[in-house]
Amino acid sequence: MSKSVQAIRGMNDLLPEEAAIWQFVEQVARDTVHAYGYREIRFPIAEKTELFSRSIGDATDIVEKEMYTFEDRSGDSLSLRPEGTASVVRAGIEHGLLYNQVQRFWYIGPMFRHERPQKGRYRQFYQIGVEAFGMPGPDVDAELIMLLARFFRVLGLDGLTLEINSLGTPEARKVYRQKLVEYFECHRDALDEDSLRRLDKNPLRILDSKDAQTRAIVADAPLLSDHLDDESREHFTRLTRYLDDAGIGYAVNPRLVRGLDYYSRTVFEWTTDKLGAQSAVCAGGRYDGLVEHLGGKATPGIGFAMGIERLVELLKLADTPRADIKPHVYIAMLGELAEKEGMKLAELLRDAGFRTQLNCGGGGLKGQMKKADRSEARFAMILGEEEVNRGVVALKDLRINGEQEVIAVDAITDELEKRIKPLLEN
Ligand code: HAM
């Protein structure tokens, strides 16, 4: 026997058992973003590499080390999308959707990063994201955070922490960056290798280093909040007021810098302490310069993305509800005539909105009832030649050890409705 082919490391199959939780998350996400007027946008899995290097930044981990980049047959350098913001901006510019307009978009789909796989960190992972354009004030920043608070509440997830910060304008950040480099230069000897490398290219990222010794140095580093421009400070204060008014708890974390270059002003992250090292469930922020930077006319933007795998992991811990996709009815049939009628009956039930699984492949009554049990259907409907001739079916509640009932085919949808409705209400 030849060796079987395995999936790529860090790229997971989603099996039916877990898919039910994913569907629940996706449904709640759709309902929530629609409740705030966001409209779906879809964009390709691959883009020109340049799009990501120009937007996320050449010196970021994502672009430097994690992208799936390849040359296609025409010799163009393409990359699998590591995130969605760059593509949404690209699509928005390309289709003339951004300049002088207000837009609210959302998306869902797989992203690709060649990171070291571990629990909650994968090479193909799924994001649900939102991007809003044309609104410079902090009201939309608050709206996004309120949307997220509602989403987590409806999902039944509590215990998440919201951290916020302002990165100010690029000009203010330049001054701060200089101060920071000077400070770290004085402590060069104590910095870890990664941080030393970042010192030239991306010193702000040293602020969220995980290395213990570096963290001790970071603790006394100058703070960006002390170097903010007045307008950004005002923007941030107004955001915190909106959040206070909405009763949303948050912590201001002056060292929250994010790993992508396009941010300006507001940045935020929702974290959990239940998933070990991969604590960020959702992250985002404002990117007022990105549209212009990618060749469009200056348009402010803000958005976030959350990792579905991490949400699902949290839901599994919390044992919250999952999408119910179990069949309502399993149809068992004995004999050719019953099989023919059963197929018709199944279509009729589906027309009436019942999830119906038909026994395919024949078999005796015992075997079919076993399959009915395994399907997790609530009811079995049994059909033999005699039932067909009499225009009836035998109905059995598979969760209650009761008698079978004989019901006229004409009355079957009403009778099922009567039995299933109370189950849904409980
Ligand atoms: P990000 O922080 O790179 O931001 O990713 C957002 C979220 O995606 C993370 O908080 C995490 O839940 C999930 N995530 C990231 N990498 C992985 C991975 N390797 N495995 C599993 N989950 C992962 C962005 O992507 C920005 N585009 C967010 C944004 C949108 N900012 C503005 N608009």
Tab-separated table of C-alpha atoms and ligand atoms in Angstrom:
chain	number	residue	atom	x	y	z
A	1	MET	CA	0.000	0.000	0.000
A	2	SER	CA	1.401	3.434	-0.853
A	3	LYS	CA	1.772	6.056	1.856
A	4	SER	CA	-1.223	8.374	2.175
A	5	VAL	CA	-0.816	12.099	1.586
A	6	GLN	CA	-1.201	14.304	4.654
A	7	ALA	CA	-2.441	17.883	4.943
A	8	ILE	CA	0.065	20.748	5.052
A	9	ARG	CA	1.339	21.515	8.558
A	10	GLY	CA	-0.694	24.313	10.112
A	11	MET	CA	-3.556	23.952	7.614
A	12	ASN	CA	-6.515	22.206	9.159
A	13	ASP	CA	-9.503	20.223	8.026
A	14	LEU	CA	-12.768	21.305	9.545
A	15	LEU	CA	-14.793	18.222	10.377
A	16	PRO	CA	-18.604	18.239	10.584
A	17	GLU	CA	-18.722	18.016	14.391
A	18	GLU	CA	-16.813	21.280	14.739
A	19	ALA	CA	-18.419	22.907	11.698
A	20	ALA	CA	-21.602	23.356	13.735
A	21	ILE	CA	-19.779	25.734	16.110
A	22	TRP	CA	-18.209	27.582	13.185
A	23	GLN	CA	-21.642	28.066	11.647
A	24	PHE	CA	-22.926	29.445	14.912
A	25	VAL	CA	-20.054	31.964	15.065
A	26	GLU	CA	-20.526	32.922	11.424
A	27	GLN	CA	-24.276	33.357	11.816
A	28	VAL	CA	-23.925	35.586	14.865
A	29	ALA	CA	-21.201	37.568	13.062
A	30	ARG	CA	-23.395	38.075	9.981
A	31	ASP	CA	-26.388	39.149	12.061
A	32	THR	CA	-24.225	41.541	14.079
A	33	VAL	CA	-22.438	43.279	11.205
A	34	HIS	CA	-25.699	43.586	9.289
A	35	ALA	CA	-27.297	45.170	12.361
A	36	TYR	CA	-24.711	47.974	12.017
A	37	GLY	CA	-25.133	48.426	8.265
A	38	TYR	CA	-21.978	46.644	7.072
A	39	ARG	CA	-22.082	45.036	3.621
A	40	GLU	CA	-20.100	42.020	2.518
A	41	ILE	CA	-17.084	42.289	0.247
A	42	ARG	CA	-15.119	39.361	-1.218
A	43	PHE	CA	-11.659	39.596	-2.694
A	44	PRO	CA	-9.109	37.138	-4.126
A	45	ILE	CA	-7.017	34.735	-2.043
A	46	ALA	CA	-3.874	35.864	-3.869
A	47	GLU	CA	-2.711	39.396	-4.645
A	48	LYS	CA	0.420	40.998	-6.066
A	49	THR	CA	3.087	40.771	-3.374
A	50	GLU	CA	3.710	44.495	-3.653
A	51	LEU	CA	0.248	45.218	-2.210
A	52	PHE	CA	1.190	43.637	1.103
A	53	SER	CA	4.754	44.917	1.272
A	54	ARG	CA	3.552	48.466	0.645
A	55	SER	CA	0.690	48.367	3.142
A	56	ILE	CA	1.626	46.008	5.961
A	57	GLY	CA	5.242	47.137	5.717
A	58	ASP	CA	8.532	45.638	4.515
A	59	ALA	CA	9.990	45.436	7.991
A	60	THR	CA	7.079	43.617	9.625
A	61	ASP	CA	7.199	39.941	10.594
A	62	ILE	CA	4.317	39.219	8.236
A	63	VAL	CA	6.040	40.539	5.123
A	64	GLU	CA	9.581	39.638	6.126
A	65	LYS	CA	9.035	36.101	7.300
A	66	GLU	CA	5.503	34.831	7.019
A	67	MET	CA	4.067	35.328	3.560
A	68	TYR	CA	3.421	32.537	1.111
A	69	THR	CA	5.055	34.229	-1.847
A	70	PHE	CA	5.586	32.611	-5.222
A	71	GLU	CA	6.145	33.417	-8.839
A	72	ASP	CA	3.280	32.476	-11.109
A	73	ARG	CA	3.752	31.166	-14.626
A	74	SER	CA	3.975	34.698	-16.008
A	75	GLY	CA	6.802	35.538	-13.629
A	76	ASP	CA	4.714	37.855	-11.406
A	77	SER	CA	5.362	37.770	-7.686
A	78	LEU	CA	2.118	36.846	-5.936
A	79	SER	CA	1.320	36.186	-2.287
A	80	LEU	CA	-1.483	34.409	-0.524
A	81	ARG	CA	-3.285	37.067	1.471
A	82	PRO	CA	-1.973	37.220	5.051
A	83	GLU	CA	-4.834	39.539	6.092
A	84	GLY	CA	-7.747	41.410	4.524
A	85	THR	CA	-7.296	45.151	5.064
A	86	ALA	CA	-4.823	45.672	2.205
A	87	SER	CA	-7.109	43.883	-0.264
A	88	VAL	CA	-10.219	45.778	0.836
A	89	VAL	CA	-8.391	49.073	0.340
A	90	ARG	CA	-7.055	47.905	-3.021
A	91	ALA	CA	-10.528	46.834	-4.156
A	92	GLY	CA	-12.070	50.055	-2.816
A	93	ILE	CA	-9.634	52.213	-4.797
A	94	GLU	CA	-9.907	50.064	-7.902
A	95	HIS	CA	-13.715	50.260	-7.973
A	96	GLY	CA	-13.971	53.910	-6.947
A	97	LEU	CA	-15.777	53.128	-3.695
A	98	LEU	CA	-13.788	55.200	-1.258
A	99	TYR	CA	-13.132	58.813	-2.119
A	100	ASN	CA	-15.683	61.210	-0.657
A	101	GLN	CA	-17.907	58.332	0.376
A	102	VAL	CA	-18.868	56.555	3.541
A	103	GLN	CA	-18.494	52.797	3.282
A	104	ARG	CA	-18.896	49.955	5.729
A	105	PHE	CA	-17.585	46.576	4.549
A	106	TRP	CA	-17.199	43.185	6.197
A	107	TYR	CA	-15.548	39.970	5.054
A	108	ILE	CA	-14.891	36.414	6.078
A	109	GLY	CA	-12.358	33.936	4.769
A	110	PRO	CA	-9.018	32.187	5.047
A	111	MET	CA	-5.726	34.032	5.501
A	112	PHE	CA	-2.230	32.545	5.217
A	113	ARG	CA	0.873	33.124	7.327
A	114	HIS	CA	3.883	30.865	7.588
A	115	GLU	CA	4.092	31.056	11.387
A	116	ARG	CA	5.207	28.305	13.735
A	117	PRO	CA	1.985	26.334	14.256
A	118	GLN	CA	0.715	25.828	17.777
A	119	LYS	CA	-2.657	25.845	19.508
A	120	GLY	CA	-4.546	28.892	18.215
A	121	ARG	CA	-1.880	29.713	15.634
A	122	TYR	CA	-2.114	28.220	12.190
A	123	ARG	CA	-0.761	28.754	8.690
A	124	GLN	CA	-4.206	28.859	7.173
A	125	PHE	CA	-6.613	30.524	9.563
A	126	TYR	CA	-9.937	32.287	9.156
A	127	GLN	CA	-10.767	35.873	9.876
A	128	ILE	CA	-13.988	37.802	10.135
A	129	GLY	CA	-13.180	41.443	9.538
A	130	VAL	CA	-14.754	44.835	9.122
A	131	GLU	CA	-13.396	47.949	7.381
A	132	ALA	CA	-15.084	51.366	7.482
A	133	PHE	CA	-14.097	54.331	5.286
A	134	GLY	CA	-14.715	58.044	5.087
A	135	MET	CA	-15.285	58.712	8.801
A	136	PRO	CA	-12.437	60.559	10.503
A	137	GLY	CA	-14.013	61.073	13.945
A	138	PRO	CA	-13.902	58.743	16.949
A	139	ASP	CA	-17.637	57.955	16.680
A	140	VAL	CA	-17.003	55.136	14.215
A	141	ASP	CA	-14.109	53.878	16.367
A	142	ALA	CA	-16.645	53.567	19.193
A	143	GLU	CA	-19.172	51.971	16.837
A	144	LEU	CA	-16.737	49.195	15.919
A	145	ILE	CA	-15.994	48.484	19.545
A	146	MET	CA	-19.695	48.469	20.424
A	147	LEU	CA	-20.331	46.098	17.533
A	148	LEU	CA	-17.674	43.773	18.936
A	149	ALA	CA	-19.026	44.007	22.469
A	150	ARG	CA	-22.458	43.022	21.141
A	151	PHE	CA	-20.988	40.188	19.091
A	152	PHE	CA	-19.153	38.698	22.075
A	153	ARG	CA	-22.253	39.129	24.258
A	154	VAL	CA	-24.528	37.320	21.799
A	155	LEU	CA	-21.947	34.555	21.382
A	156	GLY	CA	-21.987	34.157	25.141
A	157	LEU	CA	-18.286	34.934	25.562
A	158	ASP	CA	-17.408	36.840	28.674
A	159	GLY	CA	-14.103	37.515	30.360
A	160	LEU	CA	-12.500	39.163	27.318
A	161	THR	CA	-10.310	42.199	27.933
A	162	LEU	CA	-10.326	45.254	25.684
A	163	GLU	CA	-7.097	47.227	25.425
A	164	ILE	CA	-6.898	50.492	23.536
A	165	ASN	CA	-4.180	52.968	22.641
A	166	SER	CA	-3.492	55.809	20.259
A	167	LEU	CA	-0.493	55.729	17.932
A	168	GLY	CA	-1.000	59.360	16.927
A	169	THR	CA	-0.175	60.703	13.493
A	170	PRO	CA	2.828	59.431	11.530
A	171	GLU	CA	4.573	62.778	12.200
A	172	ALA	CA	4.141	62.465	15.961
A	173	ARG	CA	5.274	58.868	15.753
A	174	LYS	CA	8.451	59.847	13.911
A	175	VAL	CA	9.501	62.096	16.794
A	176	TYR	CA	8.659	59.396	19.293
A	177	ARG	CA	10.492	56.763	17.276
A	178	GLN	CA	13.646	58.854	17.466
A	179	LYS	CA	13.326	59.131	21.252
A	180	LEU	CA	12.727	55.423	21.512
A	181	VAL	CA	15.756	54.500	19.414
A	182	GLU	CA	17.939	56.780	21.548
A	183	TYR	CA	16.619	55.113	24.681
A	184	PHE	CA	17.112	51.558	23.412
A	185	GLU	CA	20.581	52.433	22.075
A	186	CYS	CA	21.570	53.170	25.671
A	187	HIS	CA	20.405	49.656	26.640
A	188	ARG	CA	21.650	47.760	23.582
A	189	ASP	CA	23.485	45.167	25.632
A	190	ALA	CA	20.349	44.033	27.373
A	191	LEU	CA	18.180	43.638	24.276
A	192	ASP	CA	17.374	40.223	22.804
A	193	GLU	CA	18.411	39.381	19.263
A	194	ASP	CA	15.012	40.007	17.713
A	195	SER	CA	14.739	43.411	19.331
A	196	LEU	CA	18.235	44.385	18.190
A	197	ARG	CA	17.215	43.577	14.660
A	198	ARG	CA	14.075	45.692	15.061
A	199	LEU	CA	15.993	48.633	16.471
A	200	ASP	CA	16.813	49.976	13.015
A	201	LYS	CA	13.768	48.956	11.074
A	202	ASN	CA	10.801	48.837	13.426
A	203	PRO	CA	11.716	49.958	16.950
A	204	LEU	CA	8.089	50.307	18.103
A	205	ARG	CA	7.695	46.558	17.891
A	206	ILE	CA	10.286	46.181	20.658
A	207	LEU	CA	7.567	47.503	22.947
A	208	ASP	CA	5.646	44.255	22.664
A	209	SER	CA	8.665	41.958	22.924
A	210	LYS	CA	8.017	38.753	24.855
A	211	ASP	CA	11.627	38.469	26.090
A	212	ALA	CA	11.778	38.920	29.894
A	213	GLN	CA	14.983	40.985	29.963
A	214	THR	CA	13.833	43.210	27.122
A	215	ARG	CA	10.504	43.706	28.844
A	216	ALA	CA	12.299	45.040	31.884
A	217	ILE	CA	13.977	47.655	29.660
A	218	VAL	CA	10.689	48.411	27.932
A	219	ALA	CA	9.065	49.128	31.288
A	220	ASP	CA	11.030	52.384	31.569
A	221	ALA	CA	10.972	53.330	27.886
A	222	PRO	CA	9.456	56.679	26.886
A	223	LEU	CA	5.719	56.469	26.268
A	224	LEU	CA	4.038	57.273	22.985
A	225	SER	CA	1.161	58.827	24.916
A	226	ASP	CA	3.585	61.530	26.134
A	227	HIS	CA	4.415	62.405	22.523
A	228	LEU	CA	0.966	62.439	20.956
A	229	ASP	CA	-0.090	65.383	18.822
A	230	ASP	CA	-2.979	67.422	20.260
A	231	GLU	CA	-5.530	66.287	17.690
A	232	SER	CA	-4.825	62.622	18.287
A	233	ARG	CA	-5.014	63.136	22.035
A	234	GLU	CA	-8.409	64.815	21.639
A	235	HIS	CA	-9.581	62.036	19.290
A	236	PHE	CA	-8.580	59.420	21.835
A	237	THR	CA	-10.209	61.218	24.771
A	238	ARG	CA	-13.465	61.466	22.836
A	239	LEU	CA	-13.312	57.750	22.049
A	240	THR	CA	-12.879	56.891	25.726
A	241	ARG	CA	-15.905	59.093	26.550
A	242	TYR	CA	-18.050	57.251	24.022
A	243	LEU	CA	-16.956	53.932	25.520
A	244	ASP	CA	-17.663	55.177	29.047
A	245	ASP	CA	-21.142	56.274	27.953
A	246	ALA	CA	-21.769	52.874	26.369
A	247	GLY	CA	-20.660	51.148	29.564
A	248	ILE	CA	-17.855	49.276	27.800
A	249	GLY	CA	-14.888	48.467	30.019
A	250	TYR	CA	-11.384	48.948	28.617
A	251	ALA	CA	-7.781	49.333	29.691
A	252	VAL	CA	-5.536	51.939	28.103
A	253	ASN	CA	-2.305	50.144	27.230
A	254	PRO	CA	0.321	52.689	26.150
A	255	ARG	CA	2.537	49.857	24.875
A	256	LEU	CA	-0.024	48.433	22.477
A	257	VAL	CA	1.563	49.037	19.060
A	258	ARG	CA	0.319	46.296	16.688
A	259	GLY	CA	2.441	44.402	14.183
A	260	LEU	CA	1.347	46.081	10.959
A	261	ASP	CA	2.684	49.421	9.746
A	262	TYR	CA	-0.501	51.005	8.436
A	263	TYR	CA	-2.033	52.078	11.725
A	264	SER	CA	-2.477	55.630	12.949
A	265	ARG	CA	-4.339	56.920	16.013
A	266	THR	CA	-6.715	54.365	17.559
A	267	VAL	CA	-5.553	50.763	17.942
A	268	PHE	CA	-7.254	48.088	20.010
A	269	GLU	CA	-7.110	44.418	20.914
A	270	TRP	CA	-9.473	42.034	22.664
A	271	THR	CA	-7.600	39.361	24.531
A	272	THR	CA	-8.373	36.290	26.583
A	273	ASP	CA	-6.377	34.560	29.291
A	274	LYS	CA	-7.858	31.187	28.355
A	275	LEU	CA	-5.880	30.333	25.229
A	276	GLY	CA	-2.285	30.464	26.443
A	277	ALA	CA	0.177	32.425	24.328
A	278	GLN	CA	-2.283	33.113	21.486
A	279	SER	CA	-4.303	35.558	23.518
A	280	ALA	CA	-5.516	38.009	20.849
A	281	VAL	CA	-9.028	37.164	19.724
A	282	CYS	CA	-9.589	40.361	17.785
A	283	ALA	CA	-7.421	43.290	16.776
A	284	GLY	CA	-7.730	46.418	14.752
A	285	GLY	CA	-7.375	50.124	14.461
A	286	ARG	CA	-7.414	53.221	12.360
A	287	TYR	CA	-5.341	53.550	9.172
A	288	ASP	CA	-6.015	57.067	7.955
A	289	GLY	CA	-3.002	57.192	5.617
A	290	LEU	CA	-3.330	53.802	3.943
A	291	VAL	CA	-5.702	54.626	1.083
A	292	GLU	CA	-3.466	57.470	-0.075
A	293	HIS	CA	-0.363	55.381	0.480
A	294	LEU	CA	-1.775	52.737	-1.886
A	295	GLY	CA	-2.493	55.280	-4.601
A	296	GLY	CA	-6.038	56.419	-3.784
A	297	LYS	CA	-7.222	59.872	-2.720
A	298	ALA	CA	-6.812	60.485	1.022
A	299	THR	CA	-9.650	58.699	2.853
A	300	PRO	CA	-9.704	57.762	6.528
A	301	GLY	CA	-10.265	54.117	7.414
A	302	ILE	CA	-10.644	51.894	10.439
A	303	GLY	CA	-11.279	48.192	10.919
A	304	PHE	CA	-10.631	45.019	12.832
A	305	ALA	CA	-10.272	41.295	12.266
A	306	MET	CA	-10.855	38.364	14.557
A	307	GLY	CA	-9.583	34.814	14.312
A	308	ILE	CA	-12.420	32.308	14.023
A	309	GLU	CA	-10.324	29.374	15.331
A	310	ARG	CA	-9.694	31.261	18.570
A	311	LEU	CA	-13.369	32.171	18.970
A	312	VAL	CA	-14.368	28.554	18.383
A	313	GLU	CA	-11.789	27.379	20.920
A	314	LEU	CA	-13.256	29.746	23.518
A	315	LEU	CA	-16.786	28.603	22.735
A	316	LYS	CA	-15.762	24.997	23.201
A	317	LEU	CA	-14.429	25.867	26.653
A	318	ALA	CA	-17.618	27.763	27.481
A	319	ASP	CA	-19.864	25.008	26.131
A	320	THR	CA	-22.149	27.569	24.469
A	321	PRO	CA	-24.782	26.643	21.894
A	322	ARG	CA	-23.888	25.584	18.397
A	323	ALA	CA	-25.854	25.760	15.187
A	324	ASP	CA	-28.490	23.034	15.224
A	325	ILE	CA	-28.253	21.191	11.937
A	326	LYS	CA	-29.392	17.774	13.092
A	327	PRO	CA	-32.126	16.258	10.951
A	328	HIS	CA	-35.673	16.592	12.207
A	329	VAL	CA	-36.702	13.403	10.485
A	330	TYR	CA	-35.090	10.176	9.282
A	331	ILE	CA	-37.124	8.190	6.777
A	332	ALA	CA	-36.795	4.410	6.917
A	333	MET	CA	-38.363	2.473	4.048
A	334	LEU	CA	-39.061	-1.189	3.446
A	335	GLY	CA	-39.617	-2.417	-0.104
A	336	GLU	CA	-39.471	-0.851	-3.511
A	337	LEU	CA	-42.850	0.871	-3.372
A	338	ALA	CA	-42.050	2.450	0.000
A	339	GLU	CA	-38.659	3.617	-1.309
A	340	LYS	CA	-40.342	5.376	-4.205
A	341	GLU	CA	-42.941	7.049	-1.974
A	342	GLY	CA	-40.346	7.809	0.708
A	343	MET	CA	-38.274	9.829	-1.716
A	344	LYS	CA	-41.351	11.897	-2.626
A	345	LEU	CA	-42.298	12.318	1.016
A	346	ALA	CA	-38.772	13.518	1.867
A	347	GLU	CA	-39.023	16.272	-0.746
A	348	LEU	CA	-42.432	17.272	0.614
A	349	LEU	CA	-41.028	17.534	4.138
A	350	ARG	CA	-38.066	19.593	2.935
A	351	ASP	CA	-40.482	21.919	1.103
A	352	ALA	CA	-42.216	22.405	4.439
A	353	GLY	CA	-38.879	23.304	6.094
A	354	PHE	CA	-38.013	20.058	7.904
A	355	ARG	CA	-34.422	18.800	7.739
A	356	THR	CA	-34.951	15.318	6.394
A	357	GLN	CA	-32.515	12.475	5.938
A	358	LEU	CA	-33.508	9.637	3.671
A	359	ASN	CA	-32.264	6.104	4.228
A	360	CYS	CA	-30.195	5.313	1.158
A	361	GLY	CA	-28.862	1.862	0.440
A	362	GLY	CA	-31.804	-0.243	1.649
A	363	GLY	CA	-31.418	-2.680	4.560
A	364	GLY	CA	-33.722	-4.237	7.125
A	365	LEU	CA	-35.754	-2.271	9.666
A	366	LYS	CA	-33.284	-2.867	12.503
A	367	GLY	CA	-30.335	-1.630	10.456
A	368	GLN	CA	-32.244	1.402	9.248
A	369	MET	CA	-33.334	2.319	12.775
A	370	LYS	CA	-29.707	2.097	13.872
A	371	LYS	CA	-28.786	4.535	11.121
A	372	ALA	CA	-31.677	6.778	12.186
A	373	ASP	CA	-30.228	6.869	15.717
A	374	ARG	CA	-26.763	7.633	14.433
A	375	SER	CA	-28.091	10.504	12.306
A	376	GLU	CA	-29.244	12.158	15.567
A	377	ALA	CA	-32.635	12.869	13.983
A	378	ARG	CA	-35.416	13.570	16.434
A	379	PHE	CA	-38.071	11.497	14.633
A	380	ALA	CA	-38.039	8.380	12.505
A	381	MET	CA	-40.695	7.925	9.890
A	382	ILE	CA	-41.251	4.336	8.864
A	383	LEU	CA	-42.788	3.425	5.579
A	384	GLY	CA	-43.631	-0.105	4.349
A	385	GLU	CA	-45.827	-1.324	1.562
A	386	GLU	CA	-48.834	-1.503	3.882
A	387	GLU	CA	-48.396	2.118	5.020
A	388	VAL	CA	-48.112	3.292	1.426
A	389	ASN	CA	-51.309	1.495	0.490
A	390	ARG	CA	-53.154	2.972	3.457
A	391	GLY	CA	-51.741	6.496	2.855
A	392	VAL	CA	-50.135	6.640	6.316
A	393	VAL	CA	-46.687	6.646	7.935
A	394	ALA	CA	-45.488	5.345	11.287
A	395	LEU	CA	-43.850	8.111	13.339
A	396	LYS	CA	-41.488	7.436	16.233
A	397	ASP	CA	-39.894	9.943	18.587
A	398	LEU	CA	-36.297	8.693	18.861
A	399	ARG	CA	-35.595	10.506	22.098
A	400	ILE	CA	-38.610	9.063	23.949
A	401	ASN	CA	-39.090	5.382	24.439
A	402	GLY	CA	-42.741	5.525	23.388
A	403	GLU	CA	-45.066	3.840	20.960
A	404	GLN	CA	-45.095	4.466	17.254
A	405	GLU	CA	-47.987	6.563	16.031
A	406	VAL	CA	-49.758	6.090	12.754
A	407	ILE	CA	-50.362	9.368	10.936
A	408	ALA	CA	-52.039	10.106	7.616
A	409	VAL	CA	-49.568	11.358	4.987
A	410	ASP	CA	-51.879	14.318	4.307
A	411	ALA	CA	-51.573	15.440	7.908
A	412	ILE	CA	-47.890	14.726	8.361
A	413	THR	CA	-46.464	18.249	8.030
A	414	ASP	CA	-49.044	19.654	10.490
A	415	GLU	CA	-48.395	16.832	12.937
A	416	LEU	CA	-44.614	17.297	12.731
A	417	GLU	CA	-45.008	21.034	13.187
A	418	LYS	CA	-47.029	20.387	16.347
A	419	ARG	CA	-44.326	18.153	17.778
A	420	ILE	CA	-41.258	20.142	16.721
A	421	LYS	CA	-42.419	23.651	17.663
A	422	PRO	CA	-42.515	22.987	21.421
A	423	LEU	CA	-39.045	21.445	21.152
A	424	LEU	CA	-37.731	24.658	19.581
A	425	GLU	CA	-39.376	26.792	22.248
A	426	ASN	CA	-37.698	24.914	25.102
B	1	HAM	P1	-3.849	40.782	13.080
B	1	HAM	O1	-3.624	41.218	14.485
B	1	HAM	O2	-2.663	40.359	12.314
B	1	HAM	O3	-4.602	41.966	12.363
B	1	HAM	O4	-4.888	39.586	13.062
B	1	HAM	C1	-6.179	39.728	13.611
B	1	HAM	C2	-6.600	38.478	14.331
B	1	HAM	O5	-6.472	37.330	13.477
B	1	HAM	C3	-5.762	38.118	15.549
B	1	HAM	O6	-6.159	38.835	16.674
B	1	HAM	C4	-6.039	36.634	15.689
B	1	HAM	O7	-7.285	36.433	16.352
B	1	HAM	C5	-6.168	36.174	14.242
B	1	HAM	N1	-4.902	35.591	13.775
B	1	HAM	C6	-3.816	36.212	13.298
B	1	HAM	N2	-2.850	35.344	12.948
B	1	HAM	C7	-3.336	34.104	13.213
B	1	HAM	C8	-2.837	32.767	13.057
B	1	HAM	N3	-1.620	32.528	12.536
B	1	HAM	N4	-3.619	31.736	13.458
B	1	HAM	C9	-4.853	31.965	13.954
B	1	HAM	N5	-5.382	33.190	14.114
B	1	HAM	C10	-4.651	34.253	13.744
B	1	HAM	C11	-4.989	41.963	11.050
B	1	HAM	O8	-4.980	40.981	10.354
B	1	HAM	C12	-5.549	43.276	10.589
B	1	HAM	N6	-5.883	43.144	9.148
B	1	HAM	C13	-6.758	43.674	11.405
B	1	HAM	C14	-7.372	44.949	10.940
B	1	HAM	C15	-8.423	45.078	10.106
B	1	HAM	N7	-6.937	46.159	11.218
B	1	HAM	C16	-7.691	47.047	10.610
B	1	HAM	N8	-8.592	46.411	9.910
